[in-house]
């Protein structure tokens, strides 16, 4: 192979290597930004307080930047939908603002379930958004089935499933009402186990 051919091959290899490195850097930076946003959201949950509009906007901006860096991470869309749910219930939000937030969140969580259909958390967020929109339709029923198939005993999900199921009960066919009854039973069983364990600790 002549010198020109080798130079062309090396040039192609260099471009390919640069593309790989840039992609890896973008993905890595997106992970850092997304994890930081997730940490801030978990802090709200741990503190049991509603965040301010400014705090939500800070997280939203970080998630938007993470999505710009990589549009294929389902966790980014899941967290974006979570912020929409929170913002929709902030004091002072008008009915139009609430609906706009929920509609945007619905689009984002649909993307999350498409990218990662095995996440029960995404399906539960979808359920919560559909509940707040009062859309107890086929999509809601599918999300209910998927959430129960994938995460029936997840401690952070069960209370939300019970709450959503209670609101949806009268709008559900018999098959889905049976699923909701199972959630209630699981909730009672979990509560019974928690009380039993607490009493055992106190008496030991």
Coordinates of N, CA and C in Angstrom, one line a residue, residues 56-153:
X56 N -37.2 23.6 41.1 CA -37.7 22.8 40.0 C -37.1 23.2 38.7
X57 N -37.0 24.5 38.5 CA -36.4 25.0 37.3 C -34.9 24.6 37.2
X58 N -34.2 24.7 38.3 CA -32.8 24.3 38.3 C -32.6 22.8 37.9
X59 N -33.5 21.9 38.4 CA -33.4 20.5 38.1 C -33.8 20.4 36.6
X60 N -34.9 21.1 36.2 CA -35.3 21.0 34.8 C -34.3 21.4 33.8
X61 N -33.6 22.5 34.1 CA -32.5 22.9 33.2 C -31.4 21.9 33.1
X62 N -31.0 21.3 34.2 CA -30.0 20.2 34.2 C -30.4 19.0 33.4
X63 N -31.7 18.6 33.6 CA -32.2 17.5 32.8 C -32.3 17.8 31.3
X64 N -32.6 19.1 31.0 CA -32.6 19.5 29.6 C -31.2 19.4 29.0
X65 N -30.2 19.8 29.8 CA -28.9 19.8 29.3 C -28.4 18.3 29.1
X66 N -28.8 17.4 30.1 CA -28.5 16.0 30.0 C -29.1 15.4 28.7
X67 N -30.3 15.8 28.4 CA -31.0 15.3 27.3 C -30.4 15.8 26.0
X68 N -29.8 17.0 26.0 CA -29.1 17.5 24.8 C -27.9 16.7 24.6
X69 N -27.2 16.3 25.7 CA -26.0 15.5 25.5 C -26.3 14.1 25.0
X70 N -27.3 13.5 25.5 CA -27.7 12.1 25.1 C -29.2 12.0 25.2
X71 N -29.8 11.7 24.1 CA -31.3 11.6 24.0 C -31.8 10.2 24.2
X72 N -30.9 9.3 24.6 CA -31.4 7.9 24.7 C -31.4 7.3 26.1
X73 N -31.2 8.2 27.1 CA -31.2 7.7 28.5 C -32.7 7.8 29.1
X74 N -33.3 6.7 29.3 CA -34.7 6.7 29.8 C -34.8 7.4 31.2
X75 N -33.8 7.3 32.0 CA -33.8 7.9 33.4 C -34.0 9.5 33.3
X76 N -33.5 10.1 32.2 CA -33.6 11.5 32.0 C -35.1 11.9 31.8
X77 N -35.8 11.1 30.9 CA -37.2 11.4 30.6 C -38.0 11.0 31.8
X78 N -37.7 10.0 32.6 CA -38.4 9.6 33.8 C -38.4 10.8 34.8
X79 N -37.2 11.3 35.0 CA -37.1 12.4 36.0 C -37.7 13.7 35.5
X80 N -37.7 13.9 34.2 CA -38.4 15.1 33.7 C -39.9 15.0 33.9
X81 N -40.4 13.8 33.7 CA -41.9 13.6 34.0 C -42.2 13.8 35.5
X82 N -41.2 13.3 36.3 CA -41.4 13.5 37.8 C -41.5 15.0 38.1
X83 N -40.7 15.8 37.5 CA -40.7 17.3 37.8 C -42.0 17.9 37.4
X84 N -42.5 17.4 36.2 CA -43.8 17.9 35.8 C -44.9 17.6 36.7
X85 N -44.9 16.4 37.3 CA -45.9 16.0 38.3 C -45.9 16.9 39.5
X86 N -44.7 17.2 40.0 CA -44.5 18.0 41.1 C -45.0 19.5 40.8
X87 N -44.5 20.0 39.7 CA -44.9 21.4 39.3 C -46.4 21.5 39.1
X88 N -47.0 20.5 38.7 CA -48.5 20.6 38.5 C -49.3 20.8 39.7
X89 N -48.7 20.4 40.9 CA -49.5 20.5 42.1 C -49.0 21.6 43.0
X90 N -48.1 22.4 42.5 CA -47.6 23.5 43.3 C -48.7 24.5 43.6
X91 N -48.7 25.1 44.8 CA -49.8 26.1 45.1 C -49.7 27.3 44.1
X92 N -50.9 27.7 43.7 CA -50.9 28.8 42.8 C -51.0 28.4 41.3
X93 N -50.8 27.2 41.0 CA -50.8 26.8 39.6 C -52.3 26.8 39.1
X94 N -52.5 27.4 37.9 CA -53.8 27.4 37.4 C -54.2 26.1 36.7
X95 N -55.4 25.9 36.4 CA -55.8 24.6 35.8 C -55.1 24.4 34.5
X96 N -55.0 25.5 33.7 CA -54.3 25.4 32.4 C -52.8 25.1 32.6
X97 N -52.2 25.7 33.6 CA -50.8 25.4 33.8 C -50.6 24.0 34.2
X98 N -51.5 23.5 35.1 CA -51.4 22.1 35.6 C -51.5 21.2 34.4
X99 N -52.5 21.4 33.6 CA -52.8 20.5 32.4 C -51.6 20.5 31.5
X100 N -51.0 21.7 31.3 CA -49.9 21.8 30.3 C -48.7 21.0 30.9
X101 N -48.4 21.1 32.2 CA -47.3 20.3 32.8 C -47.6 18.8 32.7
X102 N -48.8 18.4 32.9 CA -49.1 17.0 32.9 C -49.0 16.5 31.4
X103 N -49.4 17.3 30.5 CA -49.3 16.9 29.1 C -47.9 16.7 28.6
X104 N -47.0 17.7 29.1 CA -45.6 17.5 28.7 C -45.0 16.3 29.4
X105 N -45.4 16.1 30.7 CA -44.9 14.9 31.4 C -45.3 13.6 30.8
X106 N -46.5 13.6 30.2 CA -47.1 12.4 29.6 C -46.2 12.1 28.4
X107 N -45.8 13.1 27.6 CA -45.0 12.8 26.4 C -43.6 12.3 26.9
X108 N -43.1 12.8 27.9 CA -41.8 12.4 28.4 C -41.8 11.0 29.0
X109 N -42.8 10.7 29.7 CA -42.8 9.4 30.3 C -43.1 8.3 29.3
X110 N -43.9 8.6 28.3 CA -44.0 7.7 27.2 C -42.7 7.4 26.5
X111 N -41.9 8.4 26.4 CA -40.5 8.1 25.8 C -39.7 7.2 26.7
X112 N -39.8 7.4 28.0 CA -39.1 6.6 29.0 C -39.6 5.2 28.9
X113 N -40.9 4.9 28.9 CA -41.3 3.5 28.8 C -41.0 2.9 27.5
X114 N -40.8 3.7 26.4 CA -40.4 3.1 25.1 C -38.9 2.7 25.2
X115 N -38.1 3.5 25.8 CA -36.7 3.3 25.9 C -36.4 2.2 26.9
X116 N -37.2 2.1 28.0 CA -36.9 1.1 29.0 C -38.3 0.6 29.6
X117 N -38.9 -0.3 28.8 CA -40.2 -0.8 29.2 C -40.2 -1.7 30.4
X118 N -39.1 -2.1 30.9 CA -39.0 -3.0 32.1 C -38.9 -2.2 33.4
X119 N -39.0 -0.9 33.4 CA -38.9 -0.1 34.6 C -40.3 0.0 35.2
X120 N -40.6 -0.5 36.4 CA -41.9 -0.3 37.0 C -42.1 1.2 37.4
X121 N -41.0 1.9 37.7 CA -41.1 3.3 38.2 C -41.7 4.1 37.0
X122 N -41.3 3.9 35.8 CA -41.8 4.7 34.7 C -43.3 4.4 34.5
X123 N -43.7 3.1 34.6 CA -45.1 2.8 34.5 C -46.0 3.4 35.6
X124 N -45.4 3.5 36.8 CA -46.2 4.1 37.9 C -46.3 5.6 37.7
X125 N -45.2 6.3 37.2 CA -45.3 7.7 36.9 C -46.4 7.9 35.8
X126 N -46.4 7.1 34.8 CA -47.4 7.2 33.7 C -48.8 7.1 34.3
X127 N -49.0 6.1 35.3 CA -50.3 6.0 35.9 C -50.7 7.3 36.7
X128 N -49.7 7.8 37.4 CA -50.0 9.0 38.2 C -50.4 10.2 37.3
X129 N -49.7 10.3 36.2 CA -50.0 11.4 35.3 C -51.4 11.2 34.7
X130 N -51.7 10.0 34.2 CA -53.0 9.7 33.6 C -54.1 9.9 34.7
X131 N -53.8 9.6 35.9 CA -54.8 9.8 37.0 C -55.1 11.3 37.2
X132 N -54.1 12.1 37.2 CA -54.3 13.5 37.4 C -55.0 14.1 36.2
X133 N -54.8 13.5 35.0 CA -55.5 14.0 33.8 C -56.9 13.4 33.8
X134 N -57.2 12.5 34.7 CA -58.5 11.8 34.7 C -58.7 11.0 33.4
X135 N -57.7 10.4 32.9 CA -57.7 9.6 31.7 C -57.6 8.1 32.1
X136 N -58.7 7.5 32.4 CA -58.7 6.1 32.8 C -59.0 5.2 31.6
X137 N -58.1 5.2 30.6 CA -58.4 4.6 29.4 C -57.5 3.4 29.2
X138 N -57.4 2.9 28.0 CA -56.6 1.7 27.7 C -55.2 1.8 28.1
X139 N -54.6 3.0 27.8 CA -53.2 3.3 28.2 C -53.0 3.2 29.7
X140 N -54.0 3.7 30.5 CA -53.9 3.6 31.9 C -54.0 2.1 32.3
X141 N -54.8 1.4 31.7 CA -55.0 -0.1 32.1 C -53.7 -0.8 31.8
X142 N -53.1 -0.5 30.6 CA -51.8 -1.2 30.3 C -50.8 -0.9 31.3
X143 N -50.7 0.4 31.7 CA -49.7 0.8 32.6 C -49.9 0.1 34.0
X144 N -51.1 0.0 34.4 CA -51.5 -0.7 35.6 C -50.9 -2.1 35.6
X145 N -51.2 -2.8 34.5 CA -50.7 -4.2 34.4 C -49.2 -4.3 34.4
X146 N -48.6 -3.4 33.7 CA -47.1 -3.4 33.6 C -46.5 -3.1 34.9
X147 N -47.0 -2.2 35.6 CA -46.5 -1.8 36.9 C -46.6 -3.0 37.9
X148 N -47.7 -3.6 37.9 CA -47.9 -4.8 38.8 C -47.1 -6.0 38.4
X149 N -46.8 -6.2 37.1 CA -46.0 -7.3 36.7 C -44.5 -7.1 37.1
X150 N -44.1 -5.8 37.0 CA -42.7 -5.5 37.1 C -42.2 -5.2 38.5
X151 N -43.1 -4.6 39.3 CA -42.7 -4.1 40.6 C -43.8 -4.2 41.7
X152 N -44.4 -5.4 41.9 CA -45.5 -5.5 42.8 C -45.2 -5.3 44.2
X153 N -43.9 -5.5 44.6 CA -43.6 -5.4 46.0 C -42.6 -4.3 46.3

